[in-house]
CSV table of C-alpha atoms in Angstrom, one decimal:
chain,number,residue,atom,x,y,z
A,183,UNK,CA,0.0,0.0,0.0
A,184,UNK,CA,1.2,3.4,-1.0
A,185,UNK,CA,0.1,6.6,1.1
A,186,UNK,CA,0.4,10.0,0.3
A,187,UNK,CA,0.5,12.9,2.8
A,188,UNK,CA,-0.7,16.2,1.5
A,189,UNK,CA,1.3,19.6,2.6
A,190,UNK,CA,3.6,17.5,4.1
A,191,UNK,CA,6.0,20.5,4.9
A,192,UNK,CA,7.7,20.0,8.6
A,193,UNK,CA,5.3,16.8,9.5
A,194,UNK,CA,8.3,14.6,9.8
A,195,UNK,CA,6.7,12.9,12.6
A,196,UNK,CA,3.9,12.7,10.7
A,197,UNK,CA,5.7,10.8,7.8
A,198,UNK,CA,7.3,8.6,10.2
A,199,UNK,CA,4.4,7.7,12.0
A,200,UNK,CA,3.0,5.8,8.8
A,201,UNK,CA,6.3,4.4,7.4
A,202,UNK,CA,6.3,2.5,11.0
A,203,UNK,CA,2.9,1.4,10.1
A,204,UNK,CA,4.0,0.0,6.7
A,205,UNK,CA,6.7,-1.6,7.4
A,206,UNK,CA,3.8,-3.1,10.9
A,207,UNK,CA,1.7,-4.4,8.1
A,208,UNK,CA,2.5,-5.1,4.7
A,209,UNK,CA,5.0,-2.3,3.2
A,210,UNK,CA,4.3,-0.1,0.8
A,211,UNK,CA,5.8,3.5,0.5
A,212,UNK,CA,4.9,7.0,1.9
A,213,UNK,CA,5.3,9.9,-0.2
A,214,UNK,CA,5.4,13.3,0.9
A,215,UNK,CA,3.9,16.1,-1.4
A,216,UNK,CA,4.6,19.7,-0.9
A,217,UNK,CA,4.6,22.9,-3.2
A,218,UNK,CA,7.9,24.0,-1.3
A,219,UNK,CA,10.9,22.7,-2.4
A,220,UNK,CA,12.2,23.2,0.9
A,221,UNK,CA,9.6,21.7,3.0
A,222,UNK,CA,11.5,19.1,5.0
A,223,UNK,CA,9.4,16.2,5.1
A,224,UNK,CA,10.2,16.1,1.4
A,225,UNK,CA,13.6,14.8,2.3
A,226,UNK,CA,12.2,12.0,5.3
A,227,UNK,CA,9.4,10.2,3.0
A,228,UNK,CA,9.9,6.9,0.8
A,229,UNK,CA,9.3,9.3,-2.0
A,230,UNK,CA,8.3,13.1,-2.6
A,231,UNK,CA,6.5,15.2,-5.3
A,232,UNK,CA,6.3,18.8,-5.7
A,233,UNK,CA,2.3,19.5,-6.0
A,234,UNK,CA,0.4,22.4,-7.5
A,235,UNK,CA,-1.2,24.6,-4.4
A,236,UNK,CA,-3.8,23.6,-3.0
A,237,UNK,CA,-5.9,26.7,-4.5
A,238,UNK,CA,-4.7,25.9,-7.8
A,239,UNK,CA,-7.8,25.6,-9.9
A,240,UNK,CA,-6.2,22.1,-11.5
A,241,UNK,CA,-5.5,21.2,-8.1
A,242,UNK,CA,-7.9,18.3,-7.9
A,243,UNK,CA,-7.4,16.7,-11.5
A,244,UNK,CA,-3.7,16.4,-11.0
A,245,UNK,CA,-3.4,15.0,-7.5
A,246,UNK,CA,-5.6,12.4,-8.5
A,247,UNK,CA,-4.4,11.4,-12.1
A,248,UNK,CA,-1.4,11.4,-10.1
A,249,UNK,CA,-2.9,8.8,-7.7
A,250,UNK,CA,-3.8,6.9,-10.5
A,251,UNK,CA,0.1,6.8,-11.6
A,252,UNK,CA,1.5,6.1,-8.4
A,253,UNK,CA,-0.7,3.1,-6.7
A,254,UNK,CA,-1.7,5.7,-4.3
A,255,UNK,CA,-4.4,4.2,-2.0
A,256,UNK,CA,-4.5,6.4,1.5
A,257,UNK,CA,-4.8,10.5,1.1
A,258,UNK,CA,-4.1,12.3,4.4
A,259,UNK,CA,-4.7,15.9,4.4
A,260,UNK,CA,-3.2,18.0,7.0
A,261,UNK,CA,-3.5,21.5,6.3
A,262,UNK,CA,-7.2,23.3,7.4
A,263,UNK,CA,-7.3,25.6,4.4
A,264,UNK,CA,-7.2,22.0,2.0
A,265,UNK,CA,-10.0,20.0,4.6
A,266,UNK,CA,-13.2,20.9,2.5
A,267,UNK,CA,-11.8,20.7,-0.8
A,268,UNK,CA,-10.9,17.3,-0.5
A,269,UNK,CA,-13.7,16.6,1.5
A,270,UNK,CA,-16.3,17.6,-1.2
A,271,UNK,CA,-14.0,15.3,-3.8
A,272,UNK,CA,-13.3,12.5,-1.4
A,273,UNK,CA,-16.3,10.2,-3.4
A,274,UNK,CA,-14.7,11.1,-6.5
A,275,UNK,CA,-11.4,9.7,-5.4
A,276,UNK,CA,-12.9,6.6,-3.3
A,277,UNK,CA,-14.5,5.8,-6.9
A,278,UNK,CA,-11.3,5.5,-8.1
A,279,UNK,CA,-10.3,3.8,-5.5
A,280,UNK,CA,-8.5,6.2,-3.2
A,281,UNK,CA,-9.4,6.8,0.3
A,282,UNK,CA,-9.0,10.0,1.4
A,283,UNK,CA,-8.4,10.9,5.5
A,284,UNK,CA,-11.4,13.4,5.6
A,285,UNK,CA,-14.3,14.6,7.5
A,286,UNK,CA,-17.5,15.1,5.6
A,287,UNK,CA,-17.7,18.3,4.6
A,288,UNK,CA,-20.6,19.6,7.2
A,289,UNK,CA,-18.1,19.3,10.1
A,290,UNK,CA,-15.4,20.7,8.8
A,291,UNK,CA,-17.0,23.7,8.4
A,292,UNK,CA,-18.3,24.0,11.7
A,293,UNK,CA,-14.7,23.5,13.2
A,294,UNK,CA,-13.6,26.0,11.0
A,295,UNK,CA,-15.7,28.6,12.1
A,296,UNK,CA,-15.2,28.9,15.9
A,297,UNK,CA,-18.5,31.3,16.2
A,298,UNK,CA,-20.5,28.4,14.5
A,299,UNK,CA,-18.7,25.9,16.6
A,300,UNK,CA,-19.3,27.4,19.9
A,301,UNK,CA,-23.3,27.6,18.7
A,302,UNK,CA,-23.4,24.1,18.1
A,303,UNK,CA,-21.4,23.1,21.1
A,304,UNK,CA,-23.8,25.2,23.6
A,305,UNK,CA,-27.0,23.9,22.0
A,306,UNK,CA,-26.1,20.4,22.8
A,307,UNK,CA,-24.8,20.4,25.9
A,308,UNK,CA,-21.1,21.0,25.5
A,309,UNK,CA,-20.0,24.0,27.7
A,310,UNK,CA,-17.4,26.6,26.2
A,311,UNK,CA,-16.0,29.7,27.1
A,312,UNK,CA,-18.6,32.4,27.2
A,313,UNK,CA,-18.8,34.9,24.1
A,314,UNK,CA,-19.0,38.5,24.7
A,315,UNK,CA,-19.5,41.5,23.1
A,316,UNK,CA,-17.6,44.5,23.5
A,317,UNK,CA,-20.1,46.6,25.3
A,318,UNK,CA,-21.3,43.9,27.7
A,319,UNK,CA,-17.2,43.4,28.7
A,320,UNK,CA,-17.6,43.9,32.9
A,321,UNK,CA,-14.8,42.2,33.5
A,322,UNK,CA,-10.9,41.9,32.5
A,323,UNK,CA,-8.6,40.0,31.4
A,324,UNK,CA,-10.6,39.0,28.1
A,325,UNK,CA,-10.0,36.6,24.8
A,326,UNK,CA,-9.9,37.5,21.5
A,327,UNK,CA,-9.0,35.5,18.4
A,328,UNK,CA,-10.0,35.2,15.1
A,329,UNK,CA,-13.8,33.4,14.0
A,330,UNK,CA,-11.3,31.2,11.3
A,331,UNK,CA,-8.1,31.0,12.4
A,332,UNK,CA,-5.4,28.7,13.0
A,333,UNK,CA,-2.1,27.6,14.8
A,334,UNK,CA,-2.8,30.6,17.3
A,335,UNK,CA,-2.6,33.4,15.4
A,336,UNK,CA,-3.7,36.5,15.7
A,337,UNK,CA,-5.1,35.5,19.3
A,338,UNK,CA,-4.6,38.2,22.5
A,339,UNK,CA,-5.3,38.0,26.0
A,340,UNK,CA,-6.8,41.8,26.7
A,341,UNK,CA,-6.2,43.2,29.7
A,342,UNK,CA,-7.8,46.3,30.0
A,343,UNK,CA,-11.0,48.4,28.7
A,344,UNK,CA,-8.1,50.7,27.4
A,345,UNK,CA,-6.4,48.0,25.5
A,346,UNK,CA,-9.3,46.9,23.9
A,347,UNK,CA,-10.5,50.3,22.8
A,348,UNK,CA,-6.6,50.8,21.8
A,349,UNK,CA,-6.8,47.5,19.8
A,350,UNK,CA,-10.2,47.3,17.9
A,351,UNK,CA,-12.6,44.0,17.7
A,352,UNK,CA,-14.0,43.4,14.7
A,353,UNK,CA,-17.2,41.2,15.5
A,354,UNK,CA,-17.4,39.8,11.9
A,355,UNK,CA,-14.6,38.2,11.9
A,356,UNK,CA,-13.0,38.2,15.4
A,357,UNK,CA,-14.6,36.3,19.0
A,358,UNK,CA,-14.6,38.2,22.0
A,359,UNK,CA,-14.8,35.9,24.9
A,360,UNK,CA,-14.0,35.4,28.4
A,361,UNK,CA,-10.5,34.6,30.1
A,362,UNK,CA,-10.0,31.1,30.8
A,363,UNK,CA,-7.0,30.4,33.2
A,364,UNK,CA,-8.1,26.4,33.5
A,365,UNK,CA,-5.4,23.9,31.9
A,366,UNK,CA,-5.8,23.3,28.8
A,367,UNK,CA,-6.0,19.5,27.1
A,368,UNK,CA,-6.3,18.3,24.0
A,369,UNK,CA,-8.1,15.1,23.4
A,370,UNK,CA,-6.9,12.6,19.9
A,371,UNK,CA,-9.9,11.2,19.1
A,372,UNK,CA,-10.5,8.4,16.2
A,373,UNK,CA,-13.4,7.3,14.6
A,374,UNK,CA,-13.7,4.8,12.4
A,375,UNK,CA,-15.7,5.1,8.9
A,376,UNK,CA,-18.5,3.5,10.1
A,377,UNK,CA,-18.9,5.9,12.8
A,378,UNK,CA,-17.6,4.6,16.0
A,379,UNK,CA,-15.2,5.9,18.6
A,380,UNK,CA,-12.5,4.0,18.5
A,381,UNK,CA,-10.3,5.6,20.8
A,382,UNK,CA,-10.1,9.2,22.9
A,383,UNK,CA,-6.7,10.1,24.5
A,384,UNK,CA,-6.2,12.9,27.1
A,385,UNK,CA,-2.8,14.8,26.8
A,386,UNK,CA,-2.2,17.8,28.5
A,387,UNK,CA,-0.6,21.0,26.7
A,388,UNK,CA,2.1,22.0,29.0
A,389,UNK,CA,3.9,23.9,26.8
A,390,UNK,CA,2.5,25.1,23.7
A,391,UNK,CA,4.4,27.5,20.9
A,392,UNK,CA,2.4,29.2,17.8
A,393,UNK,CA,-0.8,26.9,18.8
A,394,UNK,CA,1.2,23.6,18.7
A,395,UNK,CA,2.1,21.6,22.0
A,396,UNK,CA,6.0,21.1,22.3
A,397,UNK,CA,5.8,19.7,25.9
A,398,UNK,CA,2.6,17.7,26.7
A,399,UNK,CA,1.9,14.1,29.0
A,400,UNK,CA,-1.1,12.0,29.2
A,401,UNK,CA,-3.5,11.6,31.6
A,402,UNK,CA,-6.2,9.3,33.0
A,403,UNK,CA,-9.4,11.6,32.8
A,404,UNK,CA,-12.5,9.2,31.4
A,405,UNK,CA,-15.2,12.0,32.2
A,406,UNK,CA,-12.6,14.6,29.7
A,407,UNK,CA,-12.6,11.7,27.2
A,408,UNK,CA,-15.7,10.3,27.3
A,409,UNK,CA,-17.7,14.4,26.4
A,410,UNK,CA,-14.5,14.9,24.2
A,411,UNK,CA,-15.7,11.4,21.9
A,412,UNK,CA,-19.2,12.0,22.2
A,413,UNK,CA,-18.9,15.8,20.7
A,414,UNK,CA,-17.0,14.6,17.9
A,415,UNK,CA,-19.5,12.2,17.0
A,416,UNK,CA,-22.1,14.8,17.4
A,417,UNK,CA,-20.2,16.5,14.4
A,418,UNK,CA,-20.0,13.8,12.7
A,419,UNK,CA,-16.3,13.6,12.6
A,420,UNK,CA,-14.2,10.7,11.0
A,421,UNK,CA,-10.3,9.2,11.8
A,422,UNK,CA,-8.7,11.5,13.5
A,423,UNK,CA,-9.6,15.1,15.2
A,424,UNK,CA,-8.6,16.6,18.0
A,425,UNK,CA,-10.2,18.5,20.5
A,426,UNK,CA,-9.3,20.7,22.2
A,427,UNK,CA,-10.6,21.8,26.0
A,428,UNK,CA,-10.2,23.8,28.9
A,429,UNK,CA,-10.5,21.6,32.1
A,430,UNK,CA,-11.0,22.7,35.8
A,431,UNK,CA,-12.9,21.5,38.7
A,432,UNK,CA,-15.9,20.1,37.7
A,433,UNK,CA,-15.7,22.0,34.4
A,434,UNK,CA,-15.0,21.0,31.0
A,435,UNK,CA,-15.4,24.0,28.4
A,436,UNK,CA,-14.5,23.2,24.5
A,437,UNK,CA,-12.0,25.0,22.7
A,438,UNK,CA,-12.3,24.0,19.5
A,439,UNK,CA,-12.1,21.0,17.1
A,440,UNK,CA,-9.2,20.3,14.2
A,441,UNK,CA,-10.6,17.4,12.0
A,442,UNK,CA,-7.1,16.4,11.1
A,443,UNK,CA,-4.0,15.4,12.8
A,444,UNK,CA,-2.5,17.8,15.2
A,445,UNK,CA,0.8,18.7,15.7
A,446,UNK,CA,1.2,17.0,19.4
A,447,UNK,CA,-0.4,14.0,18.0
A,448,UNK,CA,2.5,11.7,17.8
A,449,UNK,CA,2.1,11.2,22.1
A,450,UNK,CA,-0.8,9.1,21.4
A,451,UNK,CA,0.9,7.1,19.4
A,452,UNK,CA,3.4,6.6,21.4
A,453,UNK,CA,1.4,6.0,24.5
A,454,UNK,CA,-0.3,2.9,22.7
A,455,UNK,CA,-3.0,4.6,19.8
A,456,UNK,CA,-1.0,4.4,16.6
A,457,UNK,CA,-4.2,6.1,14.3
A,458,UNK,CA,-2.1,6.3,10.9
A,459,UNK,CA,-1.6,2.5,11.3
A,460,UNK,CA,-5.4,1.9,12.1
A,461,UNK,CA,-5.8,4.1,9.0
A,462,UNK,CA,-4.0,1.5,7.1
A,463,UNK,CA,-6.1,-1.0,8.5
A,464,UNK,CA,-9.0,0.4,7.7
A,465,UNK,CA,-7.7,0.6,4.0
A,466,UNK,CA,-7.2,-2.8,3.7
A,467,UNK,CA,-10.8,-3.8,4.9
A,468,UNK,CA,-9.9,-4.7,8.4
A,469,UNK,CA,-12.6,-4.4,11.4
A,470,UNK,CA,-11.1,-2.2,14.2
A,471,UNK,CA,-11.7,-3.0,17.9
A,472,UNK,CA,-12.2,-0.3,20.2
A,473,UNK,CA,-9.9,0.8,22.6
A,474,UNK,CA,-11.8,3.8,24.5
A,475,UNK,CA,-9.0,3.7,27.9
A,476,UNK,CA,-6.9,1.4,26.8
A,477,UNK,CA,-3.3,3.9,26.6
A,478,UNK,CA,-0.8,4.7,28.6
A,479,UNK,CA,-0.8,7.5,31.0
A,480,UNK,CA,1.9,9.4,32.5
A,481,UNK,CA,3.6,9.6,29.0
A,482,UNK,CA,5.5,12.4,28.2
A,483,UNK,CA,6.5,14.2,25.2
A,484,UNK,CA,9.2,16.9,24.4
A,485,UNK,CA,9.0,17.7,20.9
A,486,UNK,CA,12.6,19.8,19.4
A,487,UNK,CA,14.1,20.2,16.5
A,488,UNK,CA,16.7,18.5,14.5
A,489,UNK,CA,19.1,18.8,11.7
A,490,UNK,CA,19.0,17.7,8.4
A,491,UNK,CA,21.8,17.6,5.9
A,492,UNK,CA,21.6,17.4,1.8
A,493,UNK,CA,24.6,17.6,-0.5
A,494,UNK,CA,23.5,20.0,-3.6
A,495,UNK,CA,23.9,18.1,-6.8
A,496,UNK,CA,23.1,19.1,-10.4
A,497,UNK,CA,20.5,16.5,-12.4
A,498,UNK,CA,23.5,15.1,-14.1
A,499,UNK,CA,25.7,14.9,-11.4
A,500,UNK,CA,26.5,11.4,-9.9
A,501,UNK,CA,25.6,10.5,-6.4
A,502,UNK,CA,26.2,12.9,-3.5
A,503,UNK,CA,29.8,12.5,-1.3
A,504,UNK,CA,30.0,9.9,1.4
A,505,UNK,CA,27.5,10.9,4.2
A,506,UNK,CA,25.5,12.9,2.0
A,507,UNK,CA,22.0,12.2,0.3
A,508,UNK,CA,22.3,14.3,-3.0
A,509,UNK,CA,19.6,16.9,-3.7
A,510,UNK,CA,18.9,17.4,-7.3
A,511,UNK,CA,18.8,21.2,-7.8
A,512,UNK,CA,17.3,21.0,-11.6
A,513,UNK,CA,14.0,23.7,-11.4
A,514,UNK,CA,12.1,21.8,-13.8
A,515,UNK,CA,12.4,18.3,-11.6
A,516,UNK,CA,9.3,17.8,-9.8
A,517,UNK,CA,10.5,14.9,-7.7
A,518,UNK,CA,13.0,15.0,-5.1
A,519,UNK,CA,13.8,10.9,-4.6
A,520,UNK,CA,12.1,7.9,-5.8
């Protein structure tokens, strides 16, 4: 089985997650796809491909005649701004037999806009941080952050009436809501195809840089897991998502939902839920058990960066020295290795 991850960029993890499931299961290769010829994980995977962008309007046509070429059978998305495309495409693909890792298209969009998120969350029981407006503000410090926004950007912590006049709220596009000092947790849940939870894992985000967690540990919390499986169900999520929560005494208030892998995913793996290989298990008909509980707690994860080396070699150029992987450096070459 061949898999492809889309936007694969610094998702190294990501790419290594599956090749560990491959080699678990049956083989096959992972290919990384990327429009940056510097994105990393191009140089990690089986295989690579430059791709159009995403927003390219042949976009669709070409990754999947490029499936076709390739024996590609497992898609997995990870970027939010590619989730619906793919999403509204993904029959077209699984006609041709290619599976791609992707909510339908209804929940997606109610991840992606946190105002619509937090309405659905409220009307069916799911607490979340109160929304305010600007005039009804009693009380500081306040939230703001953007109604479709990602990896934390463009969020601020307000502490004042004057820093908020100072700063502007736009309530179109921005949320104004309450403080929340709580811990927060995110929650990697998988569902299968058919719709069942398979598995819900607690982490907590110790330490979190430009919306990612770099320092995180599990934790036994059934009550966290247990609201965290049912609300993704309730949106009718599938394979992975992750939730996110604030969690205090007797409180659980949602965050906000990422219908894709997150990047502080890799502790459940580790701590015993290894979702890309169940997503190749899926893929080749299998029946998964679930395993709601069933990780290992106490787990923790320090995520840093490493170094990778490539000597720069012209298309006609023999291999690299000793040491080195060569890098072709021909424009025109779409592929890295193969």
């Amino acid at each position: 089985m061949n898999v492809a991850i889309l936007s694969a960029s610094r998702k190294v993890w990501l790419v290594q997650a599956f090749q560990r499931a491959l080699v678990a299961i049956d083989g096959g290769r992972v290919w990384a796809l990327d429009c940056d010829r510097y994105a990393v994980a191009l140089h990690t995977a089986d295989a690579a491909e430059f791709s159009p962008r995403s927003d390219a309007p042949e976009y669709l046509d070409w990754l999947l005649d490029w499936c076709g070429r390739e024996g590609i059978s497992l898609v997995v998305p990870t970027r939010d701004a590619e989730l619906a495309l793919l999403a509204g495409a993904a029959e077209r693909f699984l006609r041709a037999g290619v599976r791609v890792v992707v909510s339908p298209a209804g929940g997606i969009a109610l991840c992606r806009d946190k105002r619509r998120f937090g309405e659905f969350c409220r009307a069916r029981g799911f607490a979340t941080p109160a929304e305010l407006t600007a005039e009804a503000v009693t009380a500081f410090p306040v939230f703001v952050k953007p109604r479709c926004g990602q990896a934390g950007l463009g969020t601020q912590r307000i502490g004042s009436e004057e820093e908020l006049r100072g700063r502007g709220f736009d309530p179109e596009r921005e949320i104004l809501q309450e403080f929340v000092a709580d811990p927060e947790f995110t929650i990697d849940v998988f569902v299968d195809w058919e719709g069942r939870l398979i598995s819900a894992v607690p982490r907590e985000r110790v330490r979190v840089v430009d919306g990612e967690s770099v320092v995180g540990r599990t934790v036994r919390d059934d009550e966290l897991a247990e609201a965290a499986g049912r609300l993704a169900l309730a949106l009718g999520l599938r394979a992975h998502a992750t939730v996110q929560a604030f969690r205090g005494p007797g409180r659980i208030r949602f965050i906000e939902v990422n219908p894709r892998f997150g990047g502080g995913a890799a502790l459940g793996f580790a701590a015993g839920c290894p979702t890309p290989e169940w997503l190749v298990r899926l893929a080749r008909g299998e029946v998964l058990e679930p395993r709601v509980g069933q990780y290992t707690t106490g787990l923790w994860m320090f995520r840093h960066t490493t170094d990778l080396f490539r000597r720069e070699v012209t298309a006609n150029e023999a291999a690299g020295a000793p040491g080195f992987d060569p890098w072709p450096i021909d424009p025109n070459s779409e592929r890295i290795r193969s």
